[in-house]
Tab-separated table of C-alpha atoms in Angstrom:
chain	number	residue	atom	x	y	z
A	1	VAL	CA	-12.828	-46.823	24.506
A	2	THR	CA	-14.738	-47.135	27.795
A	3	SER	CA	-17.148	-44.340	26.931
A	4	PHE	CA	-17.662	-45.730	23.425
A	5	SER	CA	-18.442	-49.222	24.815
A	6	PHE	CA	-20.824	-47.693	27.323
A	7	LEU	CA	-22.593	-45.836	24.494
A	8	LEU	CA	-23.116	-49.045	22.541
A	9	CYS	CA	-24.188	-51.101	25.534
A	10	SER	CA	-26.582	-48.520	26.924
A	11	HIS	CA	-28.449	-48.048	23.656
A	12	ARG	CA	-31.710	-50.018	23.582
A	13	PRO	CA	-32.280	-51.433	20.072
A	14	CYS	CA	-35.779	-51.390	18.725
A	15	GLY	CA	-35.471	-55.103	17.985
A	16	LEU	CA	-35.111	-56.140	21.674
A	17	ALA	CA	-37.910	-56.804	24.101
A	18	GLY	CA	-37.797	-56.389	27.879
A	19	ASN	CA	-38.985	-59.292	30.002
A	20	GLY	CA	-38.438	-57.748	33.414
A	21	LYS	CA	-35.342	-59.901	34.059
A	22	GLY	CA	-33.022	-58.248	31.568
A	23	TRP	CA	-32.765	-57.800	27.813
A	24	MET	CA	-33.644	-60.768	25.577
A	25	ALA	CA	-32.332	-60.806	22.015
A	26	GLY	CA	-34.514	-62.167	19.277
A	27	ARG	CA	-36.237	-61.463	15.993
A	28	ALA	CA	-38.512	-58.445	15.823
A	29	PHE	CA	-42.180	-59.375	16.325
A	30	ARG	CA	-44.631	-59.077	13.479
A	31	ARG	CA	-47.745	-56.942	13.622
A	32	HIS	CA	-50.594	-58.308	15.755
A	33	ASP	CA	-54.265	-58.177	14.974
A	34	PRO	CA	-56.806	-56.887	17.548
A	35	SER	CA	-57.557	-60.416	18.708
A	36	GLY	CA	-53.960	-60.914	19.758
A	37	GLN	CA	-53.374	-63.619	17.148
A	38	ARG	CA	-50.248	-63.541	14.965
A	39	ASN	CA	-51.070	-62.626	11.374
A	40	LYS	CA	-50.772	-65.422	8.897
A	41	VAL	CA	-48.184	-64.983	6.191
A	42	SER	CA	-48.540	-66.368	2.730
A	43	PRO	CA	-45.773	-66.623	0.127
A	44	SER	CA	-47.772	-64.256	-2.086
A	45	ASP	CA	-47.805	-61.418	0.485
A	46	PRO	CA	-45.147	-58.892	-0.806
A	47	PRO	CA	-45.333	-56.393	2.089
A	48	GLU	CA	-44.550	-59.121	4.608
A	49	GLU	CA	-41.587	-60.325	2.518
A	50	GLU	CA	-40.149	-56.783	2.388
A	51	GLU	CA	-40.558	-56.428	6.154
A	52	GLU	CA	-38.785	-59.737	6.675
A	53	GLU	CA	-35.864	-58.507	4.582
A	54	LEU	CA	-35.570	-55.268	6.640
A	55	GLU	CA	-35.312	-57.030	9.966
A	56	GLU	CA	-31.871	-57.027	11.687
A	57	THR	CA	-30.528	-58.545	14.834
A	58	ALA	CA	-29.383	-56.503	17.831
A	59	GLN	CA	-25.788	-57.363	17.021
A	60	GLU	CA	-26.144	-56.110	13.446
A	61	LYS	CA	-27.678	-52.882	14.652
A	62	LYS	CA	-24.849	-52.331	17.130
A	63	LEU	CA	-22.369	-52.803	14.319
A	64	ARG	CA	-24.252	-50.406	12.042
A	65	LEU	CA	-24.442	-47.708	14.741
A	66	ALA	CA	-20.776	-48.131	15.526
A	67	LYS	CA	-19.825	-47.659	11.871
A	68	LEU	CA	-22.064	-44.597	11.653
A	69	TYR	CA	-20.496	-43.097	14.770
A	70	LEU	CA	-16.972	-43.711	13.481
A	71	GLU	CA	-17.858	-42.114	10.152
A	72	GLN	CA	-19.148	-39.020	11.946
A	73	LEU	CA	-15.929	-38.813	13.958
A	74	ARG	CA	-13.868	-39.110	10.770
A	75	GLN	CA	-15.806	-36.304	9.068
A	76	GLN	CA	-15.421	-34.042	12.088
A	77	GLU	CA	-11.662	-34.617	12.189
A	78	GLU	CA	-11.364	-33.884	8.464
A	79	GLU	CA	-13.269	-30.606	8.898
A	80	LYS	CA	-11.023	-29.621	11.808
A	81	ALA	CA	-7.917	-30.414	9.756
A	82	GLU	CA	-9.182	-28.294	6.843
A	83	ALA	CA	-9.941	-25.408	9.221
A	84	ARG	CA	-6.467	-25.625	10.762
A	85	ALA	CA	-4.818	-25.655	7.324
A	86	PHE	CA	-6.844	-22.603	6.243
A	87	GLU	CA	-5.911	-20.692	9.405
A	88	GLU	CA	-2.243	-21.572	8.947
A	89	ASP	CA	-2.361	-20.299	5.357
A	90	GLN	CA	-4.023	-17.071	6.498
A	91	VAL	CA	-1.493	-16.538	9.286
A	92	ALA	CA	1.421	-17.310	6.979
A	93	GLY	CA	0.116	-14.859	4.395
A	94	ARG	CA	-0.387	-12.141	6.994
A	95	LEU	CA	3.090	-12.693	8.451
A	96	LYS	CA	4.635	-12.540	4.983
A	97	GLU	CA	2.745	-9.332	4.231
A	98	ASP	CA	3.853	-7.778	7.539
A	99	VAL	CA	7.470	-8.761	6.946
A	100	VAL	CA	7.487	-7.255	3.447
A	101	SER	CA	5.688	-4.062	4.490
A	102	GLY	CA	7.963	-3.749	7.498
A	103	GLY	CA	10.983	-3.458	5.240
A	104	ARG	CA	12.608	-6.698	6.359
A	105	VAL	CA	12.348	-8.205	2.870
A	106	THR	CA	13.547	-6.409	-0.263
A	107	GLN	CA	12.337	-7.557	-3.660
A	108	HIS	CA	15.146	-7.419	-6.224
A	109	LEU	CA	13.343	-6.057	-9.274
A	110	SER	CA	15.865	-3.583	-10.670
A	111	ALA	CA	17.748	-6.247	-12.642
A	112	GLN	CA	14.531	-7.038	-14.544
A	113	ILE	CA	13.831	-3.463	-15.680
A	114	GLN	CA	14.356	-2.711	-19.354
A	115	ALA	CA	15.047	0.881	-20.459
A	116	PRO	CA	11.927	2.214	-22.244
A	117	ALA	CA	12.088	3.754	-25.681
A	118	SER	CA	11.273	7.452	-26.052
A	119	ALA	CA	8.352	6.596	-28.340
A	120	ASP	CA	6.719	4.564	-25.544
A	121	ILE	CA	6.478	7.531	-23.172
A	122	ARG	CA	2.989	9.057	-23.045
A	123	VAL	CA	2.814	12.831	-22.588
A	124	LEU	CA	-0.272	14.444	-21.005
A	125	ARG	CA	-0.589	18.208	-21.459
A	126	GLY	CA	-3.086	20.441	-19.692
A	127	HIS	CA	-1.253	22.725	-17.272
A	128	GLN	CA	-0.125	26.179	-18.388
A	129	LEU	CA	2.815	26.400	-15.982
A	130	SER	CA	5.361	24.005	-14.475
A	131	ILE	CA	4.143	20.804	-12.826
A	132	THR	CA	5.113	20.881	-9.148
A	133	CYS	CA	3.737	17.610	-7.734
A	134	LEU	CA	1.666	14.543	-8.545
A	135	VAL	CA	0.168	11.440	-6.931
A	136	ILE	CA	-1.199	8.153	-8.271
A	137	THR	CA	-4.363	6.537	-6.907
A	138	PRO	CA	-3.766	3.258	-4.992
A	139	ASP	CA	-5.460	1.217	-7.743
A	140	ASP	CA	-3.272	2.866	-10.442
A	141	SER	CA	-6.357	4.022	-12.331
A	142	ALA	CA	-5.806	7.786	-12.167
A	143	ILE	CA	-3.162	10.483	-11.688
A	144	PHE	CA	-3.548	13.821	-9.909
A	145	SER	CA	-1.179	16.585	-11.002
A	146	ALA	CA	-0.788	20.138	-9.702
A	147	ALA	CA	1.160	23.101	-11.025
A	148	LYS	CA	2.228	26.680	-10.564
A	149	ASP	CA	-0.940	27.710	-12.420
A	150	CYS	CA	-2.797	26.798	-9.171
A	151	THR	CA	-4.869	24.067	-10.845
A	152	ILE	CA	-5.237	20.362	-10.080
A	153	ILE	CA	-6.059	17.914	-12.877
A	154	LYS	CA	-7.245	14.311	-12.501
A	155	TRP	CA	-6.142	12.138	-15.432
A	156	SER	CA	-7.311	8.711	-16.552
A	157	MET	CA	-4.355	6.347	-16.589
A	158	GLU	CA	-5.836	4.192	-19.340
A	159	SER	CA	-7.011	6.833	-21.808
A	160	GLY	CA	-4.866	9.798	-20.765
A	161	ARG	CA	-7.923	12.057	-20.748
A	162	LYS	CA	-8.840	14.645	-18.147
A	163	LEU	CA	-11.407	13.311	-15.699
A	164	HIS	CA	-11.716	16.490	-13.646
A	165	VAL	CA	-10.116	19.926	-13.350
A	166	ILE	CA	-10.039	21.909	-10.107
A	167	PRO	CA	-9.598	25.481	-11.366
A	168	ARG	CA	-7.677	28.328	-9.806
A	169	ALA	CA	-9.573	30.265	-7.161
A	170	LYS	CA	-9.516	34.045	-7.200
A	171	LYS	CA	-8.195	35.681	-4.060
A	172	GLY	CA	-10.933	37.067	-1.851
A	173	ALA	CA	-13.710	35.517	-3.947
A	174	GLU	CA	-16.396	34.144	-1.656
A	175	GLY	CA	-19.124	31.795	-2.760
A	176	LYS	CA	-17.031	30.675	-5.739
A	177	PRO	CA	-15.898	27.072	-6.329
A	178	PRO	CA	-13.078	26.286	-3.892
A	179	GLY	CA	-9.526	25.927	-5.118
A	180	HIS	CA	-5.990	27.221	-4.716
A	181	SER	CA	-5.060	30.842	-5.373
A	182	SER	CA	-1.276	30.291	-5.264
A	183	HIS	CA	1.263	27.682	-6.396
A	184	VAL	CA	0.337	24.146	-5.300
A	185	LEU	CA	3.568	22.667	-3.907
A	186	CYS	CA	2.545	19.229	-2.624
A	187	MET	CA	-0.191	16.591	-2.652
A	188	ALA	CA	-0.953	13.292	-0.917
A	189	ILE	CA	-3.638	10.624	-1.286
A	190	SER	CA	-4.814	8.232	1.443
A	191	SER	CA	-4.019	4.533	1.026
A	192	ASP	CA	-7.730	3.695	0.598
A	193	GLY	CA	-8.068	6.299	-2.145
A	194	LYS	CA	-10.734	8.247	-0.265
A	195	TYR	CA	-9.034	11.561	0.505
A	196	LEU	CA	-6.750	13.855	-1.495
A	197	ALA	CA	-4.798	16.593	0.294
A	198	SER	CA	-3.092	19.549	-1.414
A	199	GLY	CA	-0.914	22.307	0.032
A	200	ASP	CA	0.032	25.706	-1.421
A	201	ARG	CA	2.127	28.816	-0.903
A	202	SER	CA	-0.826	30.530	0.810
A	203	LYS	CA	-0.286	28.337	3.927
A	204	LEU	CA	-3.459	26.327	3.230
A	205	ILE	CA	-4.143	22.586	3.116
A	206	LEU	CA	-7.263	21.645	1.158
A	207	ILE	CA	-8.913	18.243	1.609
A	208	TRP	CA	-10.829	16.742	-1.314
A	209	GLU	CA	-12.881	13.634	-1.931
A	210	ALA	CA	-10.621	11.886	-4.424
A	211	GLN	CA	-13.380	10.189	-6.415
A	212	SER	CA	-15.522	13.243	-7.122
A	213	CYS	CA	-12.921	15.997	-6.483
A	214	GLN	CA	-15.416	17.656	-4.146
A	215	HIS	CA	-13.913	20.008	-1.566
A	216	LEU	CA	-14.410	18.806	2.015
A	217	TYR	CA	-12.260	20.799	4.461
A	218	THR	CA	-9.593	23.485	4.666
A	219	PHE	CA	-6.836	23.182	7.288
A	220	THR	CA	-5.126	26.349	8.470
A	221	GLY	CA	-2.325	26.697	10.980
A	222	HIS	CA	0.950	26.826	9.084
A	223	ARG	CA	2.634	30.217	9.016
A	224	ASP	CA	4.353	29.810	5.657
A	225	ALA	CA	4.113	27.805	2.436
A	226	VAL	CA	3.050	24.158	2.857
A	227	SER	CA	5.848	22.157	1.218
A	228	GLY	CA	5.164	18.508	2.109
A	229	LEU	CA	2.180	16.214	2.736
A	230	ALA	CA	1.840	12.476	3.436
A	231	PHE	CA	-0.869	10.174	4.758
A	232	ARG	CA	0.072	7.415	7.146
A	233	ARG	CA	-0.712	4.176	5.295
A	234	GLY	CA	-3.831	2.362	6.461
A	235	THR	CA	-5.157	5.454	8.270
A	236	HIS	CA	-6.522	8.933	7.629
A	237	GLN	CA	-3.788	10.570	9.706
A	238	LEU	CA	-2.108	13.327	7.699
A	239	TYR	CA	1.375	14.771	8.215
A	240	SER	CA	2.277	18.195	6.840
A	241	THR	CA	5.410	20.314	6.811
A	242	SER	CA	6.087	23.882	5.853
A	243	HIS	CA	8.632	26.608	5.284
A	244	ASP	CA	7.706	27.683	8.833
A	245	ARG	CA	10.039	24.796	9.962
A	246	SER	CA	7.271	22.792	11.681
A	247	VAL	CA	5.631	19.410	11.219
A	248	LYS	CA	1.906	19.157	11.954
A	249	VAL	CA	-0.353	16.144	12.478
A	250	TRP	CA	-4.029	16.141	11.405
A	251	ASN	CA	-6.934	13.700	11.548
A	252	VAL	CA	-8.686	14.099	8.216
A	253	ALA	CA	-11.610	11.760	8.978
A	254	GLU	CA	-12.518	13.886	12.009
A	255	ASN	CA	-11.540	17.206	10.413
A	256	SER	CA	-9.251	17.978	13.319
A	257	TYR	CA	-5.777	19.222	14.212
A	258	VAL	CA	-3.690	16.966	16.473
A	259	GLU	CA	-0.281	18.480	17.265
A	260	THR	CA	2.778	20.409	16.058
A	261	LEU	CA	6.435	19.339	16.220
A	262	PHE	CA	9.482	21.606	15.942
A	263	GLY	CA	13.167	20.964	15.311
A	264	HIS	CA	14.333	22.075	11.860
A	265	GLN	CA	16.423	25.227	11.650
A	266	ASP	CA	15.357	26.221	8.124
A	267	ALA	CA	12.445	25.871	5.723
A	268	VAL	CA	11.478	22.192	5.344
A	269	ALA	CA	11.359	21.121	1.690
A	270	ALA	CA	9.714	17.669	1.643
A	271	LEU	CA	8.092	14.946	3.753
A	272	ASP	CA	7.177	11.260	3.449
A	273	ALA	CA	5.563	8.529	5.582
A	274	LEU	CA	4.571	4.857	5.458
A	275	SER	CA	2.711	2.636	7.951
A	276	ARG	CA	4.541	3.434	11.169
A	277	GLU	CA	3.474	6.360	13.303
A	278	CYS	CA	6.405	8.465	12.147
A	279	CYS	CA	7.461	10.578	9.182
A	280	VAL	CA	10.707	11.720	7.555
A	281	THR	CA	11.568	15.242	6.397
A	282	ALA	CA	14.172	16.941	4.210
A	283	GLY	CA	15.375	20.036	6.023
A	284	GLY	CA	16.493	22.184	3.111
A	285	ARG	CA	19.327	24.534	4.026
A	286	ASP	CA	19.737	23.229	7.579
A	287	GLY	CA	21.435	20.192	5.981
A	288	THR	CA	19.575	17.539	7.968
A	289	VAL	CA	17.231	14.647	7.351
A	290	ARG	CA	14.965	13.986	10.326
A	291	VAL	CA	12.831	11.053	11.444
A	292	TRP	CA	9.929	12.158	13.638
A	293	LYS	CA	8.557	9.641	16.155
A	294	ILE	CA	5.082	11.005	16.720
A	295	PRO	CA	3.990	9.132	19.917
A	296	GLU	CA	7.281	9.878	21.708
A	297	GLU	CA	7.405	13.448	20.315
A	298	SER	CA	11.081	12.847	19.543
A	299	GLN	CA	13.275	13.052	16.451
A	300	LEU	CA	16.400	11.487	14.963
A	301	VAL	CA	18.787	13.781	13.095
A	302	PHE	CA	20.877	12.615	10.094
A	303	TYR	CA	23.742	14.438	8.354
A	304	GLY	CA	25.384	13.751	5.005
A	305	HIS	CA	24.544	16.232	2.225
A	306	GLN	CA	26.551	19.410	1.695
A	307	GLY	CA	23.784	21.455	0.081
A	308	SER	CA	20.069	22.081	0.482
A	309	ILE	CA	18.158	18.798	0.835
A	310	ASP	CA	15.135	19.278	-1.409
A	311	CYS	CA	13.520	15.825	-1.726
A	312	ILE	CA	13.123	12.601	0.248
A	313	HIS	CA	11.301	9.279	-0.138
A	314	LEU	CA	10.988	6.141	1.985
A	315	ILE	CA	12.111	2.899	0.325
A	316	ASN	CA	10.714	0.778	3.169
A	317	GLU	CA	10.184	1.217	6.901
A	318	GLU	CA	13.936	1.033	7.567
A	319	HIS	CA	15.534	2.833	4.608
A	320	MET	CA	15.088	6.068	2.636
A	321	VAL	CA	16.599	8.033	-0.241
A	322	SER	CA	17.179	11.785	-0.457
A	323	GLY	CA	18.507	14.305	-2.980
A	324	ALA	CA	20.134	17.718	-2.633
A	325	ASP	CA	21.179	20.699	-4.731
A	326	ASP	CA	24.845	19.666	-4.367
A	327	GLY	CA	24.019	16.938	-6.905
A	328	SER	CA	24.222	14.077	-4.427
A	329	VAL	CA	21.799	11.202	-3.788
A	330	ALA	CA	21.994	9.441	-0.409
A	331	LEU	CA	20.693	6.115	0.902
A	332	TRP	CA	19.949	6.043	4.633
A	333	GLY	CA	19.239	3.414	7.278
A	334	LEU	CA	17.361	4.445	10.399
A	335	SER	CA	20.072	2.911	12.604
A	336	LYS	CA	22.904	5.037	11.122
A	337	LYS	CA	23.294	8.799	11.438
A	338	ARG	CA	25.388	8.938	8.246
A	339	PRO	CA	24.404	7.775	4.738
A	340	LEU	CA	24.843	4.095	3.925
A	341	ALA	CA	25.664	5.167	0.363
A	342	LEU	CA	26.309	8.605	-1.159
A	343	GLN	CA	26.364	9.142	-4.919
A	344	ARG	CA	27.925	12.494	-5.708
A	345	GLU	CA	27.243	14.290	-9.006
A	346	ALA	CA	24.445	11.795	-9.596
A	347	HIS	CA	23.286	13.622	-12.756
A	348	GLY	CA	26.661	14.962	-13.851
A	349	LEU	CA	28.017	18.504	-14.143
A	350	ARG	CA	26.957	21.616	-16.074
A	351	GLY	CA	28.684	24.883	-16.932
A	352	GLU	CA	31.864	26.020	-18.617
A	353	PRO	CA	35.148	24.195	-18.075
A	354	GLY	CA	36.619	25.156	-14.751
A	355	LEU	CA	33.248	26.509	-13.513
A	356	GLU	CA	31.276	23.274	-13.499
A	357	GLN	CA	28.456	22.846	-11.035
A	358	PRO	CA	26.484	19.656	-10.356
A	359	PHE	CA	22.918	19.342	-11.588
A	360	TRP	CA	20.504	19.811	-8.695
A	361	ILE	CA	18.511	16.763	-7.642
A	362	SER	CA	14.923	17.993	-7.768
A	363	SER	CA	13.023	14.737	-7.158
A	364	VAL	CA	13.500	11.169	-5.939
A	365	ALA	CA	11.198	8.143	-5.860
A	366	ALA	CA	11.451	4.512	-4.775
A	367	LEU	CA	9.328	1.487	-5.640
A	368	LEU	CA	8.125	0.353	-2.219
A	369	ASN	CA	10.028	-2.579	-0.682
A	370	THR	CA	12.277	-3.064	-3.713
A	371	ASP	CA	15.800	-2.075	-4.744
A	372	LEU	CA	14.632	0.293	-7.524
A	373	VAL	CA	15.131	4.076	-7.164
A	374	ALA	CA	14.532	6.947	-9.612
A	375	THR	CA	15.995	10.455	-9.539
A	376	GLY	CA	15.167	13.610	-11.469
A	377	SER	CA	17.005	16.840	-12.248
A	378	HIS	CA	17.186	19.242	-15.218
A	379	SER	CA	19.917	17.231	-16.959
A	380	SER	CA	17.515	16.112	-19.745
A	381	CYS	CA	16.977	12.651	-18.249
A	382	VAL	CA	15.440	10.604	-15.455
A	383	ARG	CA	17.847	8.080	-13.979
A	384	LEU	CA	16.997	4.631	-12.620
A	385	TRP	CA	19.273	3.173	-9.953
A	386	GLN	CA	19.774	-0.188	-8.287
A	387	CYS	CA	20.332	-0.303	-4.532
A	388	GLY	CA	23.144	-2.698	-3.685
A	389	GLU	CA	23.181	-5.340	-0.953
A	390	GLY	CA	22.263	-3.801	2.385
A	391	PHE	CA	21.573	-0.459	0.633
A	392	ARG	CA	25.320	0.285	0.791
A	393	GLN	CA	25.730	0.977	-2.908
A	394	LEU	CA	23.886	2.818	-5.672
A	395	ASP	CA	24.446	1.597	-9.241
A	396	LEU	CA	23.138	3.332	-12.359
A	397	LEU	CA	20.765	1.222	-14.441
A	398	CYS	CA	19.685	3.480	-17.306
A	399	ASP	CA	18.799	7.007	-18.429
A	400	ILE	CA	15.308	7.930	-19.636
A	401	PRO	CA	15.406	11.074	-21.829
A	402	LEU	CA	13.119	13.884	-20.613
A	403	VAL	CA	13.788	17.585	-21.182
A	404	GLY	CA	12.944	20.023	-18.372
A	405	PHE	CA	12.880	20.134	-14.600
A	406	ILE	CA	11.705	16.800	-13.220
A	407	ASN	CA	9.832	18.231	-10.231
A	408	SER	CA	8.028	15.060	-9.158
A	409	LEU	CA	8.428	11.313	-9.624
A	410	LYS	CA	6.057	8.523	-8.565
A	411	PHE	CA	6.091	4.761	-9.170
A	412	SER	CA	2.779	2.973	-9.632
A	413	SER	CA	1.807	0.471	-6.934
A	414	SER	CA	2.286	-2.393	-9.385
A	415	GLY	CA	5.670	-1.112	-10.562
A	416	ASP	CA	4.517	-1.193	-14.186
A	417	PHE	CA	5.148	2.491	-14.856
A	418	LEU	CA	6.845	5.618	-13.538
A	419	VAL	CA	5.126	9.024	-13.722
A	420	ALA	CA	7.142	12.234	-14.006
A	421	GLY	CA	5.951	15.812	-13.504
A	422	VAL	CA	7.946	18.012	-15.912
A	423	GLY	CA	8.198	21.798	-15.932
A	424	GLN	CA	10.165	24.637	-17.447
A	425	GLU	CA	11.068	25.818	-13.925
A	426	HIS	CA	12.074	24.300	-10.590
A	427	ARG	CA	9.058	23.733	-8.336
A	428	LEU	CA	10.390	26.008	-5.577
A	429	GLY	CA	11.696	28.920	-7.643
A	430	ARG	CA	12.672	30.472	-10.960
A	431	TRP	CA	16.471	30.141	-10.988
A	432	TRP	CA	16.463	28.848	-14.587
A	433	ARG	CA	13.947	28.493	-17.341
A	434	ILE	CA	14.211	25.741	-19.953
A	435	LYS	CA	12.197	27.086	-22.879
A	436	GLU	CA	12.259	23.880	-24.918
A	437	ALA	CA	10.674	21.887	-22.069
A	438	ARG	CA	6.969	21.068	-22.008
A	439	ASN	CA	4.892	21.483	-18.877
A	440	SER	CA	3.462	17.986	-18.849
A	441	VAL	CA	2.827	14.702	-17.079
A	442	CYS	CA	4.881	11.877	-18.601
A	443	ILE	CA	3.920	8.211	-18.140
A	444	ILE	CA	6.993	5.987	-18.531
A	445	PRO	CA	6.307	2.245	-18.966
A	446	LEU	CA	8.645	-0.097	-17.084
A	447	ARG	CA	8.941	-3.401	-18.903
A	448	ARG	CA	10.487	-6.337	-17.127
A	449	VAL	CA	12.659	-8.973	-18.746
A	450	PRO	CA	13.040	-12.378	-17.085
A	451	VAL	CA	16.393	-12.875	-15.423
A	452	PRO	CA	18.157	-16.040	-16.682
A	453	PRO	CA	18.802	-18.606	-13.937
A	454	ALA	CA	22.287	-18.874	-12.563
A	455	ALA	CA	24.528	-21.626	-13.934
A	456	GLY	CA	24.052	-24.950	-12.198
A	457	SER	CA	20.667	-23.998	-10.737
């Protein structure tokens, strides 16, 4: 208040005249002629009447300036309030996003999923041999599939047409278009959709530009077949694993090798990663699932399956699902060394009475940060499961009929469809051959039905 009063009192209005002894209030003087005489005013002189109307006293001007100053202060405070509200909305949105991506919030979507009809499943055919792996672009616009025929095909999600084919490369052929000369076992795509990585039985990792399918780099270093690839989300850091029992870290943007980690006692079958600087692996016949903490160069070891663990997928940053050839599907939490839930004979039994064996689990997938899980085998169906409260239970939702080995499963980012890679043979071998199966990519729509509100809500 003191500073505001000082501002008003120290301002010299244009309608005041100084007389040397202080300020004297009064009407503003009219124009003077050169002789010093006051101009005469007649009633018929319009300019003089307008000037008379515009005159204001010093007190009126003080009041006008005060109102103007207060209005400016009000506008400034409103702008500050709007800025604060915008920042709070931004921070709240970022915190919510971090909480969801960090696995601390699980969206319960499984209850809304409706079993699709067989006629709604789209089948894309182009590979000559069994599909081994596939990935979906982050914007859900395209699918990359790879097979035992050593080719990679990019498909349009909307039309189902081939956008690009990376053909098989002949061994020892130099100067020819680059490609794989042996079975492609795994693929991964970066979260920005820029890079595609593919690994094969010839120990090679090929890096492609995902948009144009142009070959960029070739990473060498593994001593056996490359069986698993995953990009760390939000980065171009690539994790790879192999039948040589190691896990390697690469920087794709800089075309460089970073480090190698050891620990598994048998050929590693699969790998997955999310945003944290760590990855998870399925250890095959050594019977372990491992979480690799890259900065600390340490690992956590988990036990639970009785057979070879062939597939693994992260549900969120704290939980994962795995499948084994003993027919079991396990849900894991990073704080427990044993499974939170174990579903034995998840796809049933096969064989003659008295000699039954469980169907191998050949693929698993999870819709990120939800309670929806999918599993594949060669039991003529894909199964959708609901994770119970705290991931301590696995409940069957529905069966989706598909004949053949389900060697790869991937949910779209939006959760609107599930893509299955189907083959006549298992991706890692030729133990059985299902002649009636089609080597194809199957797009399964996932329709959601609204859940009725609870009684009394």
